[in-house]
mmCIF file of C-alpha atoms in Angstrom:
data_model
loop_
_atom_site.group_PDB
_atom_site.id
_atom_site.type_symbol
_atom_site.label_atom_id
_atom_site.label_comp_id
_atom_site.label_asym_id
_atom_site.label_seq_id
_atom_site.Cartn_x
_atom_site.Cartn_y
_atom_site.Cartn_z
ATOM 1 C CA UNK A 1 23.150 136.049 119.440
ATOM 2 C CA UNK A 2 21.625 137.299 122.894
ATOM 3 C CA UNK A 3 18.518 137.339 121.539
ATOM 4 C CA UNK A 4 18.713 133.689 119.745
ATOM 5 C CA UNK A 5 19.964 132.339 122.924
ATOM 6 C CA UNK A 6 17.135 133.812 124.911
ATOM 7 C CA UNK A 7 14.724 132.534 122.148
ATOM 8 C CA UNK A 8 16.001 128.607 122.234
ATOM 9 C CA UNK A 9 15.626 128.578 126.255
ATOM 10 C CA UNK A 10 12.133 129.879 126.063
ATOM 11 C CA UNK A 11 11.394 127.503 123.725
ATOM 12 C CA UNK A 12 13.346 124.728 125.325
ATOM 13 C CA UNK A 13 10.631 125.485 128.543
ATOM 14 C CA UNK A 14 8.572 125.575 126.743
ATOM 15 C CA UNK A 15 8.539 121.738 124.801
ATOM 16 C CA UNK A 16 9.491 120.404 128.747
ATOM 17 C CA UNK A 17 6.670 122.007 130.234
ATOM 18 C CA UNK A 18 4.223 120.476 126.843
ATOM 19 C CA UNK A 19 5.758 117.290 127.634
ATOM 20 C CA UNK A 20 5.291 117.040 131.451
ATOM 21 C CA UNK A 21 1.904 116.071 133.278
ATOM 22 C CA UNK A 22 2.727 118.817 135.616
ATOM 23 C CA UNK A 23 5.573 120.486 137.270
ATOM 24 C CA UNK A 24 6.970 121.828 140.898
ATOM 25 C CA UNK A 25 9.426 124.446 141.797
ATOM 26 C CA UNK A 26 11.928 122.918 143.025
ATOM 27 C CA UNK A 27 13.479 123.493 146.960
ATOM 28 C CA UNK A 28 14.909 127.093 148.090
ATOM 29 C CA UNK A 29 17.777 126.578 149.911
ATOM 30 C CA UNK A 30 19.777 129.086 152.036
ATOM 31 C CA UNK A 31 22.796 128.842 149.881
ATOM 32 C CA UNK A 32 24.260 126.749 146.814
ATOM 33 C CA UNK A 33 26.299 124.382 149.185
ATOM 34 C CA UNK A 34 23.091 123.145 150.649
ATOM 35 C CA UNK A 35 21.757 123.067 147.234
ATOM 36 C CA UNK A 36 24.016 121.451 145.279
ATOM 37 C CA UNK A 37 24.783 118.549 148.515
ATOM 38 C CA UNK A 38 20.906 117.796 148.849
ATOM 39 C CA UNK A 39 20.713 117.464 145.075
ATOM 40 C CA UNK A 40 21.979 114.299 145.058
ATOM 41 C CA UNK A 41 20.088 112.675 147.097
ATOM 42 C CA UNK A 42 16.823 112.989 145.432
ATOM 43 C CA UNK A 43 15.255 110.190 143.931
ATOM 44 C CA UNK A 44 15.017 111.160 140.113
ATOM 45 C CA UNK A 45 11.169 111.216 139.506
ATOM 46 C CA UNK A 46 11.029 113.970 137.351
ATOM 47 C CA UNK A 47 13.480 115.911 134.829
ATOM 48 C CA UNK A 48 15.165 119.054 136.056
ATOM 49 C CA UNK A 49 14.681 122.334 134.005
ATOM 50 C CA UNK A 50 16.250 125.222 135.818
ATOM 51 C CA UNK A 51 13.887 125.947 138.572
ATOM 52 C CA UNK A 52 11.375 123.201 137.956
ATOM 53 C CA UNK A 53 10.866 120.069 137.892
ATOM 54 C CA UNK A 54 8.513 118.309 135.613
ATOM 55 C CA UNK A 55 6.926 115.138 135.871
ATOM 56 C CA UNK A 56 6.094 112.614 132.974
ATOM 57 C CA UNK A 57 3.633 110.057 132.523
ATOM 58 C CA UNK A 58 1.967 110.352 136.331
ATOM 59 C CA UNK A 59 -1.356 108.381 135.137
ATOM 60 C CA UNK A 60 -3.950 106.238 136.936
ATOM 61 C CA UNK A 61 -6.050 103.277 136.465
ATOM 62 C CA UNK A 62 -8.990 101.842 138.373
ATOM 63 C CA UNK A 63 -9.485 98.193 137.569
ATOM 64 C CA UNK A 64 -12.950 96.325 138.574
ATOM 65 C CA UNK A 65 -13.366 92.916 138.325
ATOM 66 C CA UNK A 66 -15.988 90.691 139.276
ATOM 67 C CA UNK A 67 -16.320 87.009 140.849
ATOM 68 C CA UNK A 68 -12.451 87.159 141.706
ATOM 69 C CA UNK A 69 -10.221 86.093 145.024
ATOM 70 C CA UNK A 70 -7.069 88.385 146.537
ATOM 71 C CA UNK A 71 -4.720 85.711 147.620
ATOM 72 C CA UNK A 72 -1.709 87.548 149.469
ATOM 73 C CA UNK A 73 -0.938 88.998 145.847
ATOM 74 C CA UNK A 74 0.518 92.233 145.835
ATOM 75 C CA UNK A 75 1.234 91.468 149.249
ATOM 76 C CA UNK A 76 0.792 93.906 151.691
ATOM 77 C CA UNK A 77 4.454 94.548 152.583
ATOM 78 C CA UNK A 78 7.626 96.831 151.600
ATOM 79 C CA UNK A 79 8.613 94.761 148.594
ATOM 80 C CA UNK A 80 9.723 95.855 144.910
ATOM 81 C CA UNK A 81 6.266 94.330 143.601
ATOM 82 C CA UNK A 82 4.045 95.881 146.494
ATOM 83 C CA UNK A 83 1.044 98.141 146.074
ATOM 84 C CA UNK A 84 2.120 102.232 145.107
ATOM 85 C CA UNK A 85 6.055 100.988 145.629
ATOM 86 C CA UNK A 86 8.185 102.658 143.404
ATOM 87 C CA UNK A 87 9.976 99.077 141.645
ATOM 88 C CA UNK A 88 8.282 97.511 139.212
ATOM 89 C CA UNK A 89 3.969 97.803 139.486
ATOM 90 C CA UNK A 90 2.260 95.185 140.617
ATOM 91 C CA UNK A 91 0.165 92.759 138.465
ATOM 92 C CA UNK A 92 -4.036 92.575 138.255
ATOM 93 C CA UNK A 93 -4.211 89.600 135.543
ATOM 94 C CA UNK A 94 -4.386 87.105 138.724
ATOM 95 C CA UNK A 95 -7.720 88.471 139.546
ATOM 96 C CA UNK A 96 -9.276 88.456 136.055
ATOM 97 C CA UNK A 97 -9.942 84.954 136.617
ATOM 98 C CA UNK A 98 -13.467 84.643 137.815
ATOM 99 C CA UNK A 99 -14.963 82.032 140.211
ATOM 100 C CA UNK A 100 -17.779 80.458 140.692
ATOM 101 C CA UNK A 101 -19.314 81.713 144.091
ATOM 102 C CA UNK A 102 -22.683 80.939 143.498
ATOM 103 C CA UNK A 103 -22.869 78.485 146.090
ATOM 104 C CA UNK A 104 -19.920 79.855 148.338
ATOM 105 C CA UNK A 105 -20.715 81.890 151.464
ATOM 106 C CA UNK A 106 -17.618 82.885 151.893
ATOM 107 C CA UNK A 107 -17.567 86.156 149.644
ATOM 108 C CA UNK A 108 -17.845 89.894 150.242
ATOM 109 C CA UNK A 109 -20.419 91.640 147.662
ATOM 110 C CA UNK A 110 -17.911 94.028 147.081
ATOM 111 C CA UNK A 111 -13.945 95.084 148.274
ATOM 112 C CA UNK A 112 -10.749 97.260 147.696
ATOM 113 C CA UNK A 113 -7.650 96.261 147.782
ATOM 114 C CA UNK A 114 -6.286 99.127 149.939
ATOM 115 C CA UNK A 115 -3.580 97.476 152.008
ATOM 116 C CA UNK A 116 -0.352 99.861 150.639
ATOM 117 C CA UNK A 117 2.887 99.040 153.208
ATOM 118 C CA UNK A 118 2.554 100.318 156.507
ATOM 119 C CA UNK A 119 -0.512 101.840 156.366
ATOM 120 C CA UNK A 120 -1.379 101.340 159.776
ATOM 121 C CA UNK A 121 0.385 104.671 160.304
ATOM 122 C CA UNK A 122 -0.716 107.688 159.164
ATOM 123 C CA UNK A 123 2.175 108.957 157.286
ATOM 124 C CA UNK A 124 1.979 105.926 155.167
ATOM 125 C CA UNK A 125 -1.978 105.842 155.158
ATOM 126 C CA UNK A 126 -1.364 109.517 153.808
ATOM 127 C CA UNK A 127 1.115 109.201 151.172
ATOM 128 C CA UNK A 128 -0.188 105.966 149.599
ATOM 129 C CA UNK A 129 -3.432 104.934 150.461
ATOM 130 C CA UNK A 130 -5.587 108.009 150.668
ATOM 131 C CA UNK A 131 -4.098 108.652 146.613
ATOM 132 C CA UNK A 132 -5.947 105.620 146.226
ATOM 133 C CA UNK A 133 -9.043 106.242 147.845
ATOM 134 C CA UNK A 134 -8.961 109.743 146.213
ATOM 135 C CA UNK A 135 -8.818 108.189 143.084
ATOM 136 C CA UNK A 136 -11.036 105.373 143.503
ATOM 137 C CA UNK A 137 -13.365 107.841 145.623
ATOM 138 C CA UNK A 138 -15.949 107.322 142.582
ATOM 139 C CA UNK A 139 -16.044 103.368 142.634
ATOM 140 C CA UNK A 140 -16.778 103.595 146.450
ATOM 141 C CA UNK A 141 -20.216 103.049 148.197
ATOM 142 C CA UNK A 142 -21.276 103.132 152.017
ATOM 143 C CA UNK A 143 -21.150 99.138 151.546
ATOM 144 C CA UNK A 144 -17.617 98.900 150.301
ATOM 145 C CA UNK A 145 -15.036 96.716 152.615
ATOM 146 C CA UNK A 146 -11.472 97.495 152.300
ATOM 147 C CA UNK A 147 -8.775 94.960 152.763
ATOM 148 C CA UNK A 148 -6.056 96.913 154.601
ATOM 149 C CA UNK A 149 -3.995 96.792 157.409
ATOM 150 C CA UNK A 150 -5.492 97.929 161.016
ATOM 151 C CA UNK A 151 -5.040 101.457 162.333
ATOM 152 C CA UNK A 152 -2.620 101.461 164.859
ATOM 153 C CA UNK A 153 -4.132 104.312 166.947
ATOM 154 C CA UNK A 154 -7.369 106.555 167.189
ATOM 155 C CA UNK A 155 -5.701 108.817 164.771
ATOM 156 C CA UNK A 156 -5.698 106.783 162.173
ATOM 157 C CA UNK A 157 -9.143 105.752 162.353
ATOM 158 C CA UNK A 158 -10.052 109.256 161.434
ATOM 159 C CA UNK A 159 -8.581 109.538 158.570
ATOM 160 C CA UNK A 160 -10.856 106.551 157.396
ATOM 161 C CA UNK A 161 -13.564 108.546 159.095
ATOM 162 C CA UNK A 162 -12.689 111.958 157.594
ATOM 163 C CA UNK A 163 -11.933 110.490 154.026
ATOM 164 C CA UNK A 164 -15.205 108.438 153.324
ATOM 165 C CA UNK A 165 -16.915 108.079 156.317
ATOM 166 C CA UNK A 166 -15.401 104.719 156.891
ATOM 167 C CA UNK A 167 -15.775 102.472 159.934
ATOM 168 C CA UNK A 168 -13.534 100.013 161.186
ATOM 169 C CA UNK A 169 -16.287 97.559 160.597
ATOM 170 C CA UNK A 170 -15.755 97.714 156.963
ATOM 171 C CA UNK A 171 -11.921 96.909 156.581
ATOM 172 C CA UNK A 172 -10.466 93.234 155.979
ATOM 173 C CA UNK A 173 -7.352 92.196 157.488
ATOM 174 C CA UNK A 174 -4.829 91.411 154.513
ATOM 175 C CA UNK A 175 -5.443 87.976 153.780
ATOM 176 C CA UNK A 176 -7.267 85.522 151.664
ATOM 177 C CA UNK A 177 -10.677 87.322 150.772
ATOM 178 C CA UNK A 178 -13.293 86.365 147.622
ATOM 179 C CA UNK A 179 -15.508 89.015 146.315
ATOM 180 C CA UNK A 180 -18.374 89.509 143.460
ATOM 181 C CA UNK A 181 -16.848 93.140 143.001
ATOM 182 C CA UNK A 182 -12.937 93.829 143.478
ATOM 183 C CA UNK A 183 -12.044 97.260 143.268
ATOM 184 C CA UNK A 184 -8.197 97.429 142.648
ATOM 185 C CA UNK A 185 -6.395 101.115 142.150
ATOM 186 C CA UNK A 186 -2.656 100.104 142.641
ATOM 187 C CA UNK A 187 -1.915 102.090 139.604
ATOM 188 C CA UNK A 188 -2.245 105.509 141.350
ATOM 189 C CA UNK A 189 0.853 107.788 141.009
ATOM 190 C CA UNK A 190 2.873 108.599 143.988
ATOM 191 C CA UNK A 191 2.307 111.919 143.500
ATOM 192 C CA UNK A 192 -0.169 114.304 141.758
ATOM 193 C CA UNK A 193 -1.800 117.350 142.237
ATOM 194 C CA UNK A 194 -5.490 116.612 141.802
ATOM 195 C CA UNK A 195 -4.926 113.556 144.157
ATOM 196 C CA UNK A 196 -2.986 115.620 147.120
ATOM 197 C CA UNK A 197 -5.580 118.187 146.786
ATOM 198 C CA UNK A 198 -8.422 116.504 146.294
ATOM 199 C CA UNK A 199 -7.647 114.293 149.519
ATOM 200 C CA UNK A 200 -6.261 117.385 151.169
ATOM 201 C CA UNK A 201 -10.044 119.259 150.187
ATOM 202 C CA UNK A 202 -12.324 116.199 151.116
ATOM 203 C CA UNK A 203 -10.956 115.685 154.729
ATOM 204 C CA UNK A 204 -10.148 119.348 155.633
ATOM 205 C CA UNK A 205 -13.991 119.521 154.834
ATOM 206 C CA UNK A 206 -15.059 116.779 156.355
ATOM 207 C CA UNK A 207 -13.588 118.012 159.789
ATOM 208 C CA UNK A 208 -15.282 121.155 159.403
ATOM 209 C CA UNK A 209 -13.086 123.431 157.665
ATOM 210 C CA UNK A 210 -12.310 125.583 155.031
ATOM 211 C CA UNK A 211 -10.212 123.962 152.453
ATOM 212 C CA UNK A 212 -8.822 127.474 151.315
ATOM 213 C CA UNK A 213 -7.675 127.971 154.401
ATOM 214 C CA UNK A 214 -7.072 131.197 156.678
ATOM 215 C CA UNK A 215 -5.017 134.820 154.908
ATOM 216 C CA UNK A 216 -1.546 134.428 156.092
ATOM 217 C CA UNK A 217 -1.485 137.965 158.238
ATOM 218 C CA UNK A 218 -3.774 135.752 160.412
ATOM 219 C CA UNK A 219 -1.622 132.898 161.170
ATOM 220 C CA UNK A 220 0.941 133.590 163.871
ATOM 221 C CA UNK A 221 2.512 130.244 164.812
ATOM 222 C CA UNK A 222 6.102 128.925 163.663
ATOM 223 C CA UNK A 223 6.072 125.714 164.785
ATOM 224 C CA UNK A 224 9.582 123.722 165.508
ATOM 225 C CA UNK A 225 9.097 120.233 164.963
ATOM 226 C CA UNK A 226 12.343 118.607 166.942
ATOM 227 C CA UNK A 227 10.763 114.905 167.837
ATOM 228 C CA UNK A 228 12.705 115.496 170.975
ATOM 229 C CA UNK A 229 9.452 116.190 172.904
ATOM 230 C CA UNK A 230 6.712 114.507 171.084
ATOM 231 C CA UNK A 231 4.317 112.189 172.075
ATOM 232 C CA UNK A 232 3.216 111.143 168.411
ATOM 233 C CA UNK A 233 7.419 109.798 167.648
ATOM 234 C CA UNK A 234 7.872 106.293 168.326
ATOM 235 C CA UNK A 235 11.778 106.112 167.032
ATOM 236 C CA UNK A 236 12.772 108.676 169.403
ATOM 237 C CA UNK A 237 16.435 107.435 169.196
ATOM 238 C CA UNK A 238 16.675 108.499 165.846
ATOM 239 C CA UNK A 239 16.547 112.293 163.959
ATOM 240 C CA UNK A 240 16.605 114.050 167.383
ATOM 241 C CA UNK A 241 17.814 117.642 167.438
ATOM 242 C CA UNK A 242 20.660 117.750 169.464
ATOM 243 C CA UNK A 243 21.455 121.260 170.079
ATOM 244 C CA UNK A 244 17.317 122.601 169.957
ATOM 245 C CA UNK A 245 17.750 124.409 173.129
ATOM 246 C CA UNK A 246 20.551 125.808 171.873
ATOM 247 C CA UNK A 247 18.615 126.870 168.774
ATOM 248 C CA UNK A 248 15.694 127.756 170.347
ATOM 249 C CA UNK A 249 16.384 131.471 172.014
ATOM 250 C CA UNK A 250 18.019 132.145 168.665
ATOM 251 C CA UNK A 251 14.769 131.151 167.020
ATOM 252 C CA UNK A 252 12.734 133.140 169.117
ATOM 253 C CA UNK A 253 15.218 136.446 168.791
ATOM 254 C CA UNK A 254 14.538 136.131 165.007
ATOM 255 C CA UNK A 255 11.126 136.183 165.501
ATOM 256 C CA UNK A 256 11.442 139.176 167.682
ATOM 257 C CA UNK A 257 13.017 141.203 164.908
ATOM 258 C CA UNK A 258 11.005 140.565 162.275
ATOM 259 C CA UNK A 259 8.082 142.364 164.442
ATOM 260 C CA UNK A 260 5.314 140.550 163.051
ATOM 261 C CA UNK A 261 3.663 139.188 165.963
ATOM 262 C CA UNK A 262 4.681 135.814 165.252
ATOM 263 C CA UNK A 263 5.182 133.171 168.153
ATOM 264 C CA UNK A 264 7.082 129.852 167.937
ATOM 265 C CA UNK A 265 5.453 126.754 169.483
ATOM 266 C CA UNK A 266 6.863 123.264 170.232
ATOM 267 C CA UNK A 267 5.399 120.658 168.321
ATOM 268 C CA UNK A 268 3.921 117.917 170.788
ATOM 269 C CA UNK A 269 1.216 115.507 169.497
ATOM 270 C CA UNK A 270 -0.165 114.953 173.412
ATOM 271 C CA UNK A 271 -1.567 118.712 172.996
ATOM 272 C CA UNK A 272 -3.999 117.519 170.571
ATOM 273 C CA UNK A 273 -6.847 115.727 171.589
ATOM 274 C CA UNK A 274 -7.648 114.117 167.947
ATOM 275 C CA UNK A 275 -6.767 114.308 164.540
ATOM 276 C CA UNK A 276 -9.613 117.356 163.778
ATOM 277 C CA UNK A 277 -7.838 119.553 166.290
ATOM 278 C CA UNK A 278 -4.573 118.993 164.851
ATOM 279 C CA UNK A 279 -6.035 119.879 161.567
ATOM 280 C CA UNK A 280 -7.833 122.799 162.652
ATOM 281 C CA UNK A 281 -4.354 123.940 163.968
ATOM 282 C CA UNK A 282 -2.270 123.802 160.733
ATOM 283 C CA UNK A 283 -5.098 125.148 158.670
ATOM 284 C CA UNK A 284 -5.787 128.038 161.068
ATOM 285 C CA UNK A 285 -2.609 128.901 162.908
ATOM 286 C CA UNK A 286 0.730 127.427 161.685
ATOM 287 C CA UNK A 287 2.671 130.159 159.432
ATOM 288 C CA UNK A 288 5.612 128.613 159.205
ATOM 289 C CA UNK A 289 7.240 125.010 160.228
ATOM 290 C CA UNK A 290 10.691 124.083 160.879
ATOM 291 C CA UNK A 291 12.128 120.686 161.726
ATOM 292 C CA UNK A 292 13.708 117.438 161.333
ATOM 293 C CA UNK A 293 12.884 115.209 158.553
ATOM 294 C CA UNK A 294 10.166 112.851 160.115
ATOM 295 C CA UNK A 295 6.386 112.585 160.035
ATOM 296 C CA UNK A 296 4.896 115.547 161.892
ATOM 297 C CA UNK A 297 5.776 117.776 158.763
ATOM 298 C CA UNK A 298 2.951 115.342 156.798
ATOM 299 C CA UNK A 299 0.601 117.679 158.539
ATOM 300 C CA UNK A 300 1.467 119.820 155.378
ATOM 301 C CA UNK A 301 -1.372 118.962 153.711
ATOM 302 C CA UNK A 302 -3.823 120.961 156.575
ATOM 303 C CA UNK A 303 -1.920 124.317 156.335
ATOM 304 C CA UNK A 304 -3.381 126.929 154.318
ATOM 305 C CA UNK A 305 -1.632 128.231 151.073
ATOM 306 C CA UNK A 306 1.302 130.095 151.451
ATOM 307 C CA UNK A 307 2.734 128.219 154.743
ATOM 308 C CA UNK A 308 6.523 128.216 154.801
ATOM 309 C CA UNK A 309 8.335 124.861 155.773
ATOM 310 C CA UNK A 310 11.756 124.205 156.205
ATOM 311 C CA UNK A 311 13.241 120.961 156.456
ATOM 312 C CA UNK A 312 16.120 119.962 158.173
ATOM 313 C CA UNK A 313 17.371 116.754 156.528
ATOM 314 C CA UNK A 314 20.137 114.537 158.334
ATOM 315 C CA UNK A 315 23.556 114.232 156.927
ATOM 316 C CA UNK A 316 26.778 112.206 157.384
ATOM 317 C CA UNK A 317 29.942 114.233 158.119
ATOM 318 C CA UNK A 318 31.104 112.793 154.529
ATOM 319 C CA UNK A 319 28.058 114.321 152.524
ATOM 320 C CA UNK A 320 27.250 110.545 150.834
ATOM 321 C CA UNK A 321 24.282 109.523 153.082
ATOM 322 C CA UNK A 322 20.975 111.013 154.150
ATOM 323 C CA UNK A 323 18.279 110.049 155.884
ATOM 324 C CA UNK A 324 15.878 112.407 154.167
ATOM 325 C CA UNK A 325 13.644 111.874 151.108
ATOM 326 C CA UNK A 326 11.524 113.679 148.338
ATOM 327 C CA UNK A 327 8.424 113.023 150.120
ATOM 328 C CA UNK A 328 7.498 116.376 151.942
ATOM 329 C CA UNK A 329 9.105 118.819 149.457
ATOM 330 C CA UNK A 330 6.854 116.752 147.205
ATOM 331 C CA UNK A 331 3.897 117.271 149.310
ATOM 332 C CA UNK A 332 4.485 120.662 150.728
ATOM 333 C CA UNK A 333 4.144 122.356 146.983
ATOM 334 C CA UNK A 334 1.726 120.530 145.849
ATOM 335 C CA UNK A 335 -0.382 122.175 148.793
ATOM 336 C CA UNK A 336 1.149 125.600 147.899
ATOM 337 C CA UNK A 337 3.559 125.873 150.817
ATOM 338 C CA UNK A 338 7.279 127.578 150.279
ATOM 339 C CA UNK A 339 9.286 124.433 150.780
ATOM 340 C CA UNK A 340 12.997 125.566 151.889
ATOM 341 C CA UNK A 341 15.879 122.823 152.718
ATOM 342 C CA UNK A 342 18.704 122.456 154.575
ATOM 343 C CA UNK A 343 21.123 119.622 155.473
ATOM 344 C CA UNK A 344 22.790 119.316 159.012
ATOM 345 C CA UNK A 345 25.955 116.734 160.063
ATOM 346 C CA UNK A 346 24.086 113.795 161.897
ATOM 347 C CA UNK A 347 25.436 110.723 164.253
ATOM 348 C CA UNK A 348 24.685 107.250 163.337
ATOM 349 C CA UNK A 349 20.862 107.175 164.887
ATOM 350 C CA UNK A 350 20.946 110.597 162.032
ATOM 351 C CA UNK A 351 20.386 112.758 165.087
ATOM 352 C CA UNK A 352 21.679 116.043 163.981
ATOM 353 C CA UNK A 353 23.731 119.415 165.401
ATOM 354 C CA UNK A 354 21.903 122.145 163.641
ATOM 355 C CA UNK A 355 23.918 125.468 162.412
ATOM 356 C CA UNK A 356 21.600 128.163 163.999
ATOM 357 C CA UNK A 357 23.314 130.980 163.068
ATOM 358 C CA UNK A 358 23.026 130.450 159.600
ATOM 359 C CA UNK A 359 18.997 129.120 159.241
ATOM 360 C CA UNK A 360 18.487 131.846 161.530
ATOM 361 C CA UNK A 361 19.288 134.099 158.836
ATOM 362 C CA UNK A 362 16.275 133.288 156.370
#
């Protein structure tokens, strides 16, 4: 009967992992309370199986049309119909009907649609419209024009640079715009290996360095990410960590007894003077990360294989509401990073008293 029940499950794996596109492990967590609370909160794009979970039906599709006009439609907004939102896909029949620009001056030889919510920021220029690129990356040539929001800061600009060596020059503000070619990618998945790695690859490489990153006895940094101290947050009122400097001798004492040369650093965008140096830092240095749910752990996708994050994700005192999200567990595996998670009681702005004592332990 042992045997026959050992049988079915390896079989059962077996037809899930057949079925699936691809799968992740899923997050180590310091103990089954954590586990089982930060469970719930997941947003269910993928089936379960043990350990795992596997993703179905994470497919593409580049559409190009010609003679055609973008008229605010997806617009470029948080919306259930907006471009790489997870409601219901936008439409691309509007722009199958061709014009007649013969005589127009008015037109662009050739344009992507690009403009994905907020991706004047990088986290949001990372997680939705670099997929895109990536996937479009073969469509692309030096005189391509994307219509897309503008970068916010230097930082951003970079990425364009770093990605596809784009200027500013070539993107559209989001508005009415006619073009002889339309490039439209909306249908990229959210998340996919090829596409996170692939982007991850192409910019690490286009800021001069190796995409397969640096042997982990040679990375000595743990870096604490507490956005109490960092230039780069611009919500500081929200997911600060109370009780870091509490935390932080603790921190270092752990260090000290694991006697591996390993030195924790304060995460602080201001140190960096641009977005290759912070790069360069990640891929080179970080071992290990540790902080508050936020944007500075995006940087994921620079460290080299192996990396060990661990995100601290902000939780009412009743357990119902969080203000975390899939998005870097997501992101940190698909790079090859140990993602670990824990939850910590948070005030209304989700700023959050962190147990020391027991992350300490791990």
């Amino acid at each position: 009967a042992a045997a026959a029940a050992a049988a079915a499950a390896v079989a059962a794996a077996a037809a899930a992992t057949a079925a699936a596109d691809f799968r992740i492990r899923m997050p180590l967590s310091v103990n089954k309370e954590h586990s089982d609370i930060l469970h719930k909160f997941i947003k269910a794009r993928f089936r379960v199986d043990g350990k795992w979970a596997y993703y179905l039906n994470q497919h593409g599709r580049n559409f190009v049309f010609a003679n055609t006009s973008y008229n605010m439609e997806p617009k470029p907004t948080w919306s259930l119909t907006c471009c790489m939102c997870e409601g219901v896909p936008p439409g691309h029949t509007q722009f199958a009907q061709q014009g007649n620009f013969s005589a127009r001056s008015d037109v662009e030889e050739e344009v992507m649609f690009a403009a994905t919510p907020d991706s004047h920021a990088f986290q949001h220029w990372r997680d939705r419209t670099a997929l895109m690129l990536t996937q479009a990356q073969h469509l692309l040539t030096p005189r391509t024009k994307f219509i897309a929001a503008m970068p916010r800061d230097h930082t951003v600009k970079s990425h364009w640079q770093l990605i596809g060596n784009i200027t500013e020059g070539q993107l559209l503000h989001p508005g009415a715009t006619n073009a002889r070619k339309f490039i439209y990618a909306c249908d990229t998945p959210l998340l996919h290996p090829y596409l996170v790695q692939r982007m991850s690859e192409t910019m690490l490489s286009a800021a001069g360095l190796d995409p397969r990153g640096v042997p982990w006895d040679q990375r000595k940094v743990v870096l604490v990410i507490g956005r109490n101290n960092d230039a780069g947050v611009h919500n500081r009122h929200e997911r600060r960590w109370n009780n870091y400097d509490a935390c932080k001798p603790k921190l270092k004492a752990r260090l000290q007894q694991r006697n591996q040369g390993e030195r924790l650093v304060e995460w602080d965008l201001s140190k960096f003077g641009s977005l290759q140096d912070i790069m360069r830092f990640w891929n080179t240095e970080v071992r290990g990360a540790v902080g508050v749910h936020g944007s500075g752990l995006m940087n994921v996708h620079w460290a080299s294989r192996g990396t060990v994050m661990f995100e601290i994700w902000p939780v009412t005192p009743d357990k119902n509401k969080t203000r975390g999200l899939n998005v870097f567990w997501e992101q940190a595996v698909l790079k090859g990073a140990a993602y670990w998670w824990f939850h910590a009681q948070s005030d209304a702005q989700w700023n959050v008293d962190v147990d020391c004592c027991k992350g300490t332990e791990y």
